[in-house]
mmCIF file of C-alpha atoms in Angstrom:
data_model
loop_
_atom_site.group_PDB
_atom_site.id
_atom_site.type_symbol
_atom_site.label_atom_id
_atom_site.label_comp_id
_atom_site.label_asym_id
_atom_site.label_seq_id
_atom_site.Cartn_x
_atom_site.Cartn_y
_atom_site.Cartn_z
ATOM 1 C CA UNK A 1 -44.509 110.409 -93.492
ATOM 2 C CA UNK A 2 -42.635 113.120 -95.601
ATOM 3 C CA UNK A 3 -39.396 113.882 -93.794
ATOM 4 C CA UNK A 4 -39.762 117.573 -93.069
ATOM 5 C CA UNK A 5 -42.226 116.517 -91.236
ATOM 6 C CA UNK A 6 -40.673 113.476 -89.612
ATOM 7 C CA UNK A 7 -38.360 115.866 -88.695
ATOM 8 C CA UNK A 8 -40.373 118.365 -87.007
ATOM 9 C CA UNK A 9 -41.783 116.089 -84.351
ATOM 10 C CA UNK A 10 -38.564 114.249 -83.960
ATOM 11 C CA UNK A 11 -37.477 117.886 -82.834
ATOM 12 C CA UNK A 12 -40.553 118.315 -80.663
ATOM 13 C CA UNK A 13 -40.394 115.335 -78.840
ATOM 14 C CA UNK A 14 -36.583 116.197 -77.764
ATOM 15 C CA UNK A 15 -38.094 119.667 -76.947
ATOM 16 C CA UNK A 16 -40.308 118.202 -74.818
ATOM 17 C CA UNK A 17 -38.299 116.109 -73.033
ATOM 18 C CA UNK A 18 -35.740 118.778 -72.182
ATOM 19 C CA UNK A 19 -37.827 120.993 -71.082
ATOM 20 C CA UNK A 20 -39.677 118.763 -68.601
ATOM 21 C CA UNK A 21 -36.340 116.862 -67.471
ATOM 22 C CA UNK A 22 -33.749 119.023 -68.387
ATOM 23 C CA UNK A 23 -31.008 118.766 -65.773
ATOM 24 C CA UNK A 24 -29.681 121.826 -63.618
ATOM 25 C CA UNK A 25 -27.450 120.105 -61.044
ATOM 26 C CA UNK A 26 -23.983 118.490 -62.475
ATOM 27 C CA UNK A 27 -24.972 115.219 -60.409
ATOM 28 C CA UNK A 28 -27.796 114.625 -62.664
ATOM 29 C CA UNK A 29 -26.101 115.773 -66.344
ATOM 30 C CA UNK A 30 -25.959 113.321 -68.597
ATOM 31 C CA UNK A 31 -25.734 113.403 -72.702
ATOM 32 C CA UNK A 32 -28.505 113.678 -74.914
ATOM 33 C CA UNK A 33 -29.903 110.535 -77.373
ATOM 34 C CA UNK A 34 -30.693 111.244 -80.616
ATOM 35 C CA UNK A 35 -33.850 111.567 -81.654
ATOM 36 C CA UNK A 36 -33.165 110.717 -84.816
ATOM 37 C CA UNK A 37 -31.390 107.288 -84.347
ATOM 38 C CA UNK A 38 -28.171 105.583 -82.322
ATOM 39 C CA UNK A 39 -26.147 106.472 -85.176
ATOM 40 C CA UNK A 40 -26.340 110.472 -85.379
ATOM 41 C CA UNK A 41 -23.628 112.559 -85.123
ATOM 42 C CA UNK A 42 -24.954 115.430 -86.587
ATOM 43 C CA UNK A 43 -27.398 116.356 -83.692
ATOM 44 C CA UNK A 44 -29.839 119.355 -84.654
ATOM 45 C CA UNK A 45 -28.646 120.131 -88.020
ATOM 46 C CA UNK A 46 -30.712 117.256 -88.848
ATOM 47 C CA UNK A 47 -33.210 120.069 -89.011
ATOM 48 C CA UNK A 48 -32.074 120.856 -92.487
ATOM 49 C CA UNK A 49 -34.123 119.536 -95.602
ATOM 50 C CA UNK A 50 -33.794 119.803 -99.134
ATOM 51 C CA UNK A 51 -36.970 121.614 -98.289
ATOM 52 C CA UNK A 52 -36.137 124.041 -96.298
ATOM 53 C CA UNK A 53 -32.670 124.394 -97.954
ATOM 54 C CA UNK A 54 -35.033 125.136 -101.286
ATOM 55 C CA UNK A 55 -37.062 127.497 -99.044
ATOM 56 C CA UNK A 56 -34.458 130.352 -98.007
ATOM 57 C CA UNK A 57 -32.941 130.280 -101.036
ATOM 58 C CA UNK A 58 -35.788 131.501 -102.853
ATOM 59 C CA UNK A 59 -36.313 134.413 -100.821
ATOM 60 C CA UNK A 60 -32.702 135.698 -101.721
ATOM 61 C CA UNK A 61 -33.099 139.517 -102.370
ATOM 62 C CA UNK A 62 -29.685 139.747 -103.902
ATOM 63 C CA UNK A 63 -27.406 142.431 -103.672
ATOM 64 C CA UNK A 64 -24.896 142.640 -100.958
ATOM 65 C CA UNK A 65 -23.009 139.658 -99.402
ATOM 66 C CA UNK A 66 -22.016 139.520 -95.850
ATOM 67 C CA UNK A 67 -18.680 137.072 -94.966
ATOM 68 C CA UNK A 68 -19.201 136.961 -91.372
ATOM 69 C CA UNK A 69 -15.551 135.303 -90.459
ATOM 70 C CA UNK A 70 -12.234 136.708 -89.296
ATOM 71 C CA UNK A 71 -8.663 136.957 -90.648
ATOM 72 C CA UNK A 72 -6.008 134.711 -89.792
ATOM 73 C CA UNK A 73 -2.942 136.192 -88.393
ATOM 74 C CA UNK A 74 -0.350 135.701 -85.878
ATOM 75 C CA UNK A 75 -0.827 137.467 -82.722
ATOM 76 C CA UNK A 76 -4.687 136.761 -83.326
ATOM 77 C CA UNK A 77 -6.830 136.016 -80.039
ATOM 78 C CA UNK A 78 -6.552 132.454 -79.358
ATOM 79 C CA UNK A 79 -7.761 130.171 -76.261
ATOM 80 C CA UNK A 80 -4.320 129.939 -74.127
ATOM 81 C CA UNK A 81 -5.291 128.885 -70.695
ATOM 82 C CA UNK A 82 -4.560 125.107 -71.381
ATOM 83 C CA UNK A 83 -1.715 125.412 -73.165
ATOM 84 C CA UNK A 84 -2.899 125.084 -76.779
ATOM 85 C CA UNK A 85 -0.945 126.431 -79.746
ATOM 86 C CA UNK A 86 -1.314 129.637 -80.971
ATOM 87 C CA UNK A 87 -1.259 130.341 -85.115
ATOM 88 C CA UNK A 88 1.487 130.137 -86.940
ATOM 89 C CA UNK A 89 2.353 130.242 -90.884
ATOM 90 C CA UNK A 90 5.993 130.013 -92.173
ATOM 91 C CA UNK A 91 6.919 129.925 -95.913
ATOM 92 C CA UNK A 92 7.742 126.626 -97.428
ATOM 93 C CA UNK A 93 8.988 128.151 -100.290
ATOM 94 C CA UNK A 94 10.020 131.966 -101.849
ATOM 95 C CA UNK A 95 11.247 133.063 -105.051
ATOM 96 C CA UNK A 96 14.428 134.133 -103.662
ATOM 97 C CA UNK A 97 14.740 130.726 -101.511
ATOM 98 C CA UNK A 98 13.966 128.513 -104.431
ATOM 99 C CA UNK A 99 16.930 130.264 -106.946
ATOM 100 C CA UNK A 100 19.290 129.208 -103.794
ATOM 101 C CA UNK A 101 17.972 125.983 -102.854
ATOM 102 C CA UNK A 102 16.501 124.531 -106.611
ATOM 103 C CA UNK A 103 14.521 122.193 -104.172
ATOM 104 C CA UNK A 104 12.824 120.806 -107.927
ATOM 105 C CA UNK A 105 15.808 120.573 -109.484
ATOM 106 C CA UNK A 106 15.025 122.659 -111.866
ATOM 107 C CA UNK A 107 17.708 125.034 -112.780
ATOM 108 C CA UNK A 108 18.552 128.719 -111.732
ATOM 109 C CA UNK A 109 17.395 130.127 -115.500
ATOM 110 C CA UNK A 110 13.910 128.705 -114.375
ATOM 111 C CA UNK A 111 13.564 129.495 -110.595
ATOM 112 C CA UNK A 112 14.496 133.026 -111.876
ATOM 113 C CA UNK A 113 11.579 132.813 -114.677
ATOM 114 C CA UNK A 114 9.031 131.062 -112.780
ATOM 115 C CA UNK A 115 8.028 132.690 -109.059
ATOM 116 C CA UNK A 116 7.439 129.610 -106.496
ATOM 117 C CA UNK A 117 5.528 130.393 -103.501
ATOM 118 C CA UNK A 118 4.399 128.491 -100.619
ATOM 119 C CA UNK A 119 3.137 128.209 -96.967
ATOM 120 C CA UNK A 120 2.061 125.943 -93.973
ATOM 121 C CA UNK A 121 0.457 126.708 -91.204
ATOM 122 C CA UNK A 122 -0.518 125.664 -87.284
ATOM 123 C CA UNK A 123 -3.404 126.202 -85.612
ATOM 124 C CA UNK A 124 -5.975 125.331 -82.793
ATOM 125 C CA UNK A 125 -9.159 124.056 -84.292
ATOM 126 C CA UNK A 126 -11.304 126.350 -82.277
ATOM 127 C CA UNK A 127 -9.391 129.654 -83.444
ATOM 128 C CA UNK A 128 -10.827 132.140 -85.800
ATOM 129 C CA UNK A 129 -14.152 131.786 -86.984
ATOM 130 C CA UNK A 130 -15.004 128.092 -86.591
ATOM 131 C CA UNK A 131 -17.680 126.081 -85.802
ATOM 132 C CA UNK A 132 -17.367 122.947 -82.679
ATOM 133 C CA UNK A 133 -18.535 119.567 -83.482
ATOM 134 C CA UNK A 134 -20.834 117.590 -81.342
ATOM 135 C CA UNK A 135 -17.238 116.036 -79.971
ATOM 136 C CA UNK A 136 -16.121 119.098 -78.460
ATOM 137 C CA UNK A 137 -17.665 118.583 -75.085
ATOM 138 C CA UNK A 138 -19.260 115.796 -73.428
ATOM 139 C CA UNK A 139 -20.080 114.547 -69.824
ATOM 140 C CA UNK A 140 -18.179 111.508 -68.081
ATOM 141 C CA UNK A 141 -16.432 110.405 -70.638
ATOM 142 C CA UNK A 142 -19.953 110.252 -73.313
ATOM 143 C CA UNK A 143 -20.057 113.163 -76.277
ATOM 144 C CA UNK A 144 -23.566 113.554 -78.286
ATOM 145 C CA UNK A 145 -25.517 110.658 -78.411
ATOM 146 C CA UNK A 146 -23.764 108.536 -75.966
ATOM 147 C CA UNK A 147 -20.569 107.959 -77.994
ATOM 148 C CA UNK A 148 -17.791 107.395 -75.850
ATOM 149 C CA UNK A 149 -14.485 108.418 -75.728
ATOM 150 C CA UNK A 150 -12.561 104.403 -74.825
ATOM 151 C CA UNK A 151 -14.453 103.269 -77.927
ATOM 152 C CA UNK A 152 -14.927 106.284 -80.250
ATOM 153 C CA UNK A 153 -11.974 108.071 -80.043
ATOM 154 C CA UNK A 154 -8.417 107.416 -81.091
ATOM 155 C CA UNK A 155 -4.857 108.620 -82.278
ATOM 156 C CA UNK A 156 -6.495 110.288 -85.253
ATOM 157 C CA UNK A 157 -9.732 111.841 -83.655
ATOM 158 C CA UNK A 158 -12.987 110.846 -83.450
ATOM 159 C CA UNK A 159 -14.047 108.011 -85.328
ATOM 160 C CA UNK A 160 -17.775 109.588 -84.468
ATOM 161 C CA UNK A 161 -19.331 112.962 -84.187
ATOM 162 C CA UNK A 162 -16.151 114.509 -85.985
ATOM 163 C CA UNK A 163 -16.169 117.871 -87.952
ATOM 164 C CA UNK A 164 -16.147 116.097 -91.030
ATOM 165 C CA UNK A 165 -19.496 114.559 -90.667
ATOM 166 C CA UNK A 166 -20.625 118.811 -90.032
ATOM 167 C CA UNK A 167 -22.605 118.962 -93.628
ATOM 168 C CA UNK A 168 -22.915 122.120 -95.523
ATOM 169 C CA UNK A 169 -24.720 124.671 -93.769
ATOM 170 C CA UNK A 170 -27.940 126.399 -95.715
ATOM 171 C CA UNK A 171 -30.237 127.875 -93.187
ATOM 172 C CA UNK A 172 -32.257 130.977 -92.454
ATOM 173 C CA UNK A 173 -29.628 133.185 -90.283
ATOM 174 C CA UNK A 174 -30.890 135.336 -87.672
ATOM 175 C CA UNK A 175 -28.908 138.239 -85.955
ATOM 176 C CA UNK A 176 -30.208 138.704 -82.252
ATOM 177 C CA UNK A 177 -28.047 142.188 -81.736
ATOM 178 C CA UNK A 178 -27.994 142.130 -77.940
ATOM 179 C CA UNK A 179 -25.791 145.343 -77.271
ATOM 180 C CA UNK A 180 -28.054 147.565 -79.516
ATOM 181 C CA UNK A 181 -31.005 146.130 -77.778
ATOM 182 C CA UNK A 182 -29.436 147.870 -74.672
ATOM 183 C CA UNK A 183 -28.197 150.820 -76.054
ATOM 184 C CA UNK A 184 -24.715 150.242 -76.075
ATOM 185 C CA UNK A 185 -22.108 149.439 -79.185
ATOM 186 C CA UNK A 186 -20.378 146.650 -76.605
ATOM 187 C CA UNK A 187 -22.045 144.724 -73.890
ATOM 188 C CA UNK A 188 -19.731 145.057 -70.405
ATOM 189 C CA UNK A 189 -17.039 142.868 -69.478
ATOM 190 C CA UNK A 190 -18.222 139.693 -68.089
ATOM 191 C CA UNK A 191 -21.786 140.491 -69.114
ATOM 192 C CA UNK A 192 -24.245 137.334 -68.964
ATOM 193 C CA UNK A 193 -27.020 137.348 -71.836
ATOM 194 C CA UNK A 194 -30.193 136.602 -70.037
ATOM 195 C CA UNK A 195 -33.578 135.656 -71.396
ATOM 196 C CA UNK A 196 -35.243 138.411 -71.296
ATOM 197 C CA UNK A 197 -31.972 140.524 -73.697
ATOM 198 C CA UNK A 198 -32.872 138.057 -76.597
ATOM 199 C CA UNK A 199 -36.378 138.607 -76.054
ATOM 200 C CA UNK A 200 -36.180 142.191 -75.813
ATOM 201 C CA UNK A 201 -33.665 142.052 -78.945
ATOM 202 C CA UNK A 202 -36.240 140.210 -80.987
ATOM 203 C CA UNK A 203 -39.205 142.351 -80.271
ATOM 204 C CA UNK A 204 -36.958 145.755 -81.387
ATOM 205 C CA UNK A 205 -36.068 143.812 -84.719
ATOM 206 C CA UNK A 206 -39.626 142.839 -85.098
ATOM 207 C CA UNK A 207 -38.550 139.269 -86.288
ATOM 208 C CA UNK A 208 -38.747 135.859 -84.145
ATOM 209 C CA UNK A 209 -36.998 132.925 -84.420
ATOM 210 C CA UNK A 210 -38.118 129.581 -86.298
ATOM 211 C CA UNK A 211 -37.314 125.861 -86.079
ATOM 212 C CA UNK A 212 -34.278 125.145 -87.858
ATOM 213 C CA UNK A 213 -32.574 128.843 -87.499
ATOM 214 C CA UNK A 214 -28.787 129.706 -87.034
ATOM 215 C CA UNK A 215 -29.244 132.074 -84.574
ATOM 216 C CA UNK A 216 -25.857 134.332 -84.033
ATOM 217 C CA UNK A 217 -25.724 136.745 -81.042
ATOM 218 C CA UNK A 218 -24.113 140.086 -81.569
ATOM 219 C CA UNK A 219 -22.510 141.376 -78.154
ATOM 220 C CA UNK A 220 -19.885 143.619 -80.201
ATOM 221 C CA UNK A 221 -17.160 141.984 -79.097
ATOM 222 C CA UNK A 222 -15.660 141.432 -82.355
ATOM 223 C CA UNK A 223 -14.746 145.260 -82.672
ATOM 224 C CA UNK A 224 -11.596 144.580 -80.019
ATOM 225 C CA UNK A 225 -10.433 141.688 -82.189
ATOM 226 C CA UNK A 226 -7.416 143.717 -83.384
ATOM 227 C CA UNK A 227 -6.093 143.838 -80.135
ATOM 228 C CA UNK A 228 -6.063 140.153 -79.166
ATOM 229 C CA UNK A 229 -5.665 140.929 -75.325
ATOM 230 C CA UNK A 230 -8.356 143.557 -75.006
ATOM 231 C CA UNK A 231 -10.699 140.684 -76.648
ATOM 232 C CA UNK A 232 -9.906 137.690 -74.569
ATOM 233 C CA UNK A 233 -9.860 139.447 -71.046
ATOM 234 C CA UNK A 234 -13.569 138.898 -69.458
ATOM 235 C CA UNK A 235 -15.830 138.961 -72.406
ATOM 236 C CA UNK A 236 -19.434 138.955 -72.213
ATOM 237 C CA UNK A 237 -21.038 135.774 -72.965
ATOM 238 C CA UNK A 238 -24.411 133.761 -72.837
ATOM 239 C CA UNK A 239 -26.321 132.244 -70.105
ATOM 240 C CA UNK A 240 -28.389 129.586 -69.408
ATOM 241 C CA UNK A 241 -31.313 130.327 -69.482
ATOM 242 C CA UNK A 242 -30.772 132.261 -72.517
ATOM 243 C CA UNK A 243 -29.289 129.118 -74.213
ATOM 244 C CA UNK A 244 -32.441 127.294 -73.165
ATOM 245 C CA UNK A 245 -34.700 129.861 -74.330
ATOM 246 C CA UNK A 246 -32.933 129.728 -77.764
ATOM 247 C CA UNK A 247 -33.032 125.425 -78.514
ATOM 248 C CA UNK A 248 -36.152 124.498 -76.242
ATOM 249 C CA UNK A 249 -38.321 127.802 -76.702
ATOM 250 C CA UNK A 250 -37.423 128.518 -80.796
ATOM 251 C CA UNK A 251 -36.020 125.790 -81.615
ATOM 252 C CA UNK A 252 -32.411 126.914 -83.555
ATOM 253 C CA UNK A 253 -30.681 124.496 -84.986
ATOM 254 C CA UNK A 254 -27.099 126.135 -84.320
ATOM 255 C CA UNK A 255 -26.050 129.044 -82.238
ATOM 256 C CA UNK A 256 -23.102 131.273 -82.317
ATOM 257 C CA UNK A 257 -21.836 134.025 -81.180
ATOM 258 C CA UNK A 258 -19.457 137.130 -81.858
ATOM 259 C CA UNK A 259 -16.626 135.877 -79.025
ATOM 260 C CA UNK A 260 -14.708 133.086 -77.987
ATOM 261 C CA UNK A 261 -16.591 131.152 -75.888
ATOM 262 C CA UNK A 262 -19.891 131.844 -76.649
ATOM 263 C CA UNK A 263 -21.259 131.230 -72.809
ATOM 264 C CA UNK A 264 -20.117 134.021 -69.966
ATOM 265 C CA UNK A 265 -17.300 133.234 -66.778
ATOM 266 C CA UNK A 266 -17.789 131.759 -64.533
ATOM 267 C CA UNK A 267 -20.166 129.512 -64.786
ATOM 268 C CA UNK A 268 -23.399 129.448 -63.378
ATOM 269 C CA UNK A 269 -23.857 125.584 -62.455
ATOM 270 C CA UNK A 270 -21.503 124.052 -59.587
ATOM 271 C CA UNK A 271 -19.773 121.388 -60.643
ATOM 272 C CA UNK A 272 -19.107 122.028 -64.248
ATOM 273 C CA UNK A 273 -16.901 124.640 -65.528
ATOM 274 C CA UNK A 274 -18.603 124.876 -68.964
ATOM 275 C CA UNK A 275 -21.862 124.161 -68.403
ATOM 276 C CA UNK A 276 -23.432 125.755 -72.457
ATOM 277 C CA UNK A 277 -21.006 123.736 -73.965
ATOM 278 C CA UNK A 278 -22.002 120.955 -72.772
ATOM 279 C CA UNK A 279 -25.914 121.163 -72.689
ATOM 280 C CA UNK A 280 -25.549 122.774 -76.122
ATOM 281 C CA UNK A 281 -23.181 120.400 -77.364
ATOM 282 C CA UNK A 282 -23.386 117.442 -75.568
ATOM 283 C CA UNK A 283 -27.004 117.214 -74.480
ATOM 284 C CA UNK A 284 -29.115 119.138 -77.305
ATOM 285 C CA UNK A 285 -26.906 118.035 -80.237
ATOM 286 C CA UNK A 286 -26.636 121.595 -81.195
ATOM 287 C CA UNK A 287 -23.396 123.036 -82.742
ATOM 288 C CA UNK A 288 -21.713 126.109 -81.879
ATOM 289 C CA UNK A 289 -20.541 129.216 -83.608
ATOM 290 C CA UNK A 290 -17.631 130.956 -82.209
ATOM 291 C CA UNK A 291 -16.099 134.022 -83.424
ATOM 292 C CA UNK A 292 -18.663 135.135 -85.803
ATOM 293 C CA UNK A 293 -18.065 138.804 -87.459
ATOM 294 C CA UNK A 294 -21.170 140.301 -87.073
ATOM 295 C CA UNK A 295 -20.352 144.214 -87.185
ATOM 296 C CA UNK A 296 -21.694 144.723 -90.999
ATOM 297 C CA UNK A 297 -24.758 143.188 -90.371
ATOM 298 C CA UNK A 298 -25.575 145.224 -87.522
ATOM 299 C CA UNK A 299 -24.861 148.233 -89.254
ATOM 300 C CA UNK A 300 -26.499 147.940 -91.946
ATOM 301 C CA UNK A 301 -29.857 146.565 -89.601
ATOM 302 C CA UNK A 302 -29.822 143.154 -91.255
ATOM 303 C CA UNK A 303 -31.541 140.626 -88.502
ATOM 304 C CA UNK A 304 -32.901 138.383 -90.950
ATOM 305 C CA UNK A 305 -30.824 136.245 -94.174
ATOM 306 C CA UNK A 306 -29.792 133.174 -95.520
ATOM 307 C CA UNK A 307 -27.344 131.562 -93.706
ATOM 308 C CA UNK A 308 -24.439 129.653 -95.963
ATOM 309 C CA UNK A 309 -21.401 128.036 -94.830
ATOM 310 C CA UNK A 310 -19.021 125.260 -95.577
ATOM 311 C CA UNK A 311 -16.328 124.186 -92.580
ATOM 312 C CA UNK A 312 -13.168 122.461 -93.481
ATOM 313 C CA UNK A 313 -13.711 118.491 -93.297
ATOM 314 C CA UNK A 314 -10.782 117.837 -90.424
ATOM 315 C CA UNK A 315 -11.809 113.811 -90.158
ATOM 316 C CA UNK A 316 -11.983 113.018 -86.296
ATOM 317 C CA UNK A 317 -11.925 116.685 -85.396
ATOM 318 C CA UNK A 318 -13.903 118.557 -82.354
ATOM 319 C CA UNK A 319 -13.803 121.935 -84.616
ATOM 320 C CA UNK A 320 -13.350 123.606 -87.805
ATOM 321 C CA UNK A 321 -12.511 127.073 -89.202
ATOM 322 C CA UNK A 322 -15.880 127.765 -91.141
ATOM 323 C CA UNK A 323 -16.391 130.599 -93.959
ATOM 324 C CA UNK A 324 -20.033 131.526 -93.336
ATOM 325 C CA UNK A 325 -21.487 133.914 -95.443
ATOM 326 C CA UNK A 326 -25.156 136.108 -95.238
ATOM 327 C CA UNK A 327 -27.326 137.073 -98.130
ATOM 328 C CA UNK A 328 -30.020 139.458 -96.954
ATOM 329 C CA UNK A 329 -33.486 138.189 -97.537
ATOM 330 C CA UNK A 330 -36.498 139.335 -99.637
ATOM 331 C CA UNK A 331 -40.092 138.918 -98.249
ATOM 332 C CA UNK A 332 -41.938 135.622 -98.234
#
């Protein structure tokens, strides 16, 4: 059996079975098995072929380039509420610095001549535009797949379902712009994405989504993201059935989203305080994209393009910043 095809009803057959026993209550939650084998960590992006890799990238129409991630900076918008860290870079090294210091040894005539400069950094893995690993979230101590956390994950990470096993991402990209759909540049505070907003979304692009899609929802968000507080207080967000609508009903192979958190607060299912992340992440095997810049694209009325991004390899990670890029496509 050729193994787009393999594939396909690998990806049917998990369809199928969340959509007949897909839990609601947090009693009965419980992570997904992989469909394709007890040693996955990669969930849905096992979607992607050489095939269909080959596919989008012969429809590129050329032209303009779309870099769909965010700047770096301190005093960005950063998850706080648990106490992680915010960004930070600090120079290592200046010109100045290194004619007073000669950390190399190499002689004030040189550190004059030659201009040294360099920088480190700290960060959150789930700041700026980044993309969460199947590790991210999981139910009673299980991630994706039924890895678990005594066994699989120690003082340097994951040793399964890390960001470094996230491969190369080349995809058809769709843009599902939600707040145009409604007639508004910025979906209210707090707003939940239903259903029936993609849907309507979709039908006024006049374009669907396919198996194997990276699906990115525009709620125009991003356009507080230079003032970090006005982004982070209440954003709108997805729900479930929205969520469900986009893996079971269309099949996408990864979602994202244009704000922190992708789903809305707070949460629609007692019990658990993130339920998206966790049937996205831990039950469907399908990765998340957070802080996607999606303002060009919606400008310009791009809904449809090839999808191309690379996250860093952070071995044992649950995220990654990721550089994803959109090429407009021509017709098939």
């Amino acid at each position: 059996m050729k193994t787009q095809s393999k594939n396909r009803i690998q990806a049917i057959a998990l369809t199928l079975a969340l959509s007949l026993g897909a839990p609601t209550a947090s009693a009965e939650e419980s992570v997904g098995r992989s469909p394709w084998g007890p040693q996955d960590e990669i969930g849905r992006l096992n979607l992607m072929t050489a095939a269909s890799q080959a596919a989008v990238l012969s429809r590129l129409a050329g032209g303009k380039a779309y870099d769909l991630s965010v700047d770096y900076h301190i005093g960005m918008p950063s998850w706080q509420a648990a106490g992680d860290p915010h960004y930070r870079i600090w120079m290592t090294h200046t010109p100045h610095g290194n004619v007073v210091a000669d950390p190399l040894g190499l002689g004030e005539a040189m550190n004059e001549h030659v201009s040294y400069t360099g920088a480190a950094i700290s960060m959150y893995t789930h700041m700026g535009t980044h993309i969460d690993a199947l590790s991210h979230f999981g139910l009673d101590g299980r991630i994706w797949n039924g890895f678990e956390a005594k066994k699989h994950l120690g003082d340097r990470g994951w040793t399964a379902a890390g960001a470094e096993k996230i491969p190369p991402i080349i995809a058809r990209g769709i843009l599902v712009d939600v707040a145009a759909a409604k007639g508004v540049d910025m979906l209210p505070d707090g707003y939940r994405v239903t259903r029936e907003d993609l849907v309507a979304a979709l039908q006024r692009q006049r374009v669907d989504i396919e198996e194997g899609d990276v699906v990115l929802i525009r709620t125009g968000r991003m356009q507080r993201y230079a003032d970090a507080d006005a982004y982070m207080a209440n954003p709108p967000g997805m729900g479930m059935a929205a969520a469900r609508f986009l893996v079971e009903e269309r099949g996408a192979m990864v979602v994202g989203a244009d704000n922190l958190s992708f789903e809305a607060f707070p949460s629609e299912v007692e019990g658990n305080y993130v339920p998206l992340h966790t049937y996205l992440l831990a039950q469907t095997g399908t990765p998340i994209i957070e802080l996607a810049n999606l303002e060009e694209l919606a400008r310009d009325g791009v809904y449809e393009f090839a999808f191309i991004g690379g996250s860093l390899k952070l071995r044992g990670s649950d995220a990654a910043p990721l550089r994803p890029i959109a090429i407009p496509l021509g017709e098939n």
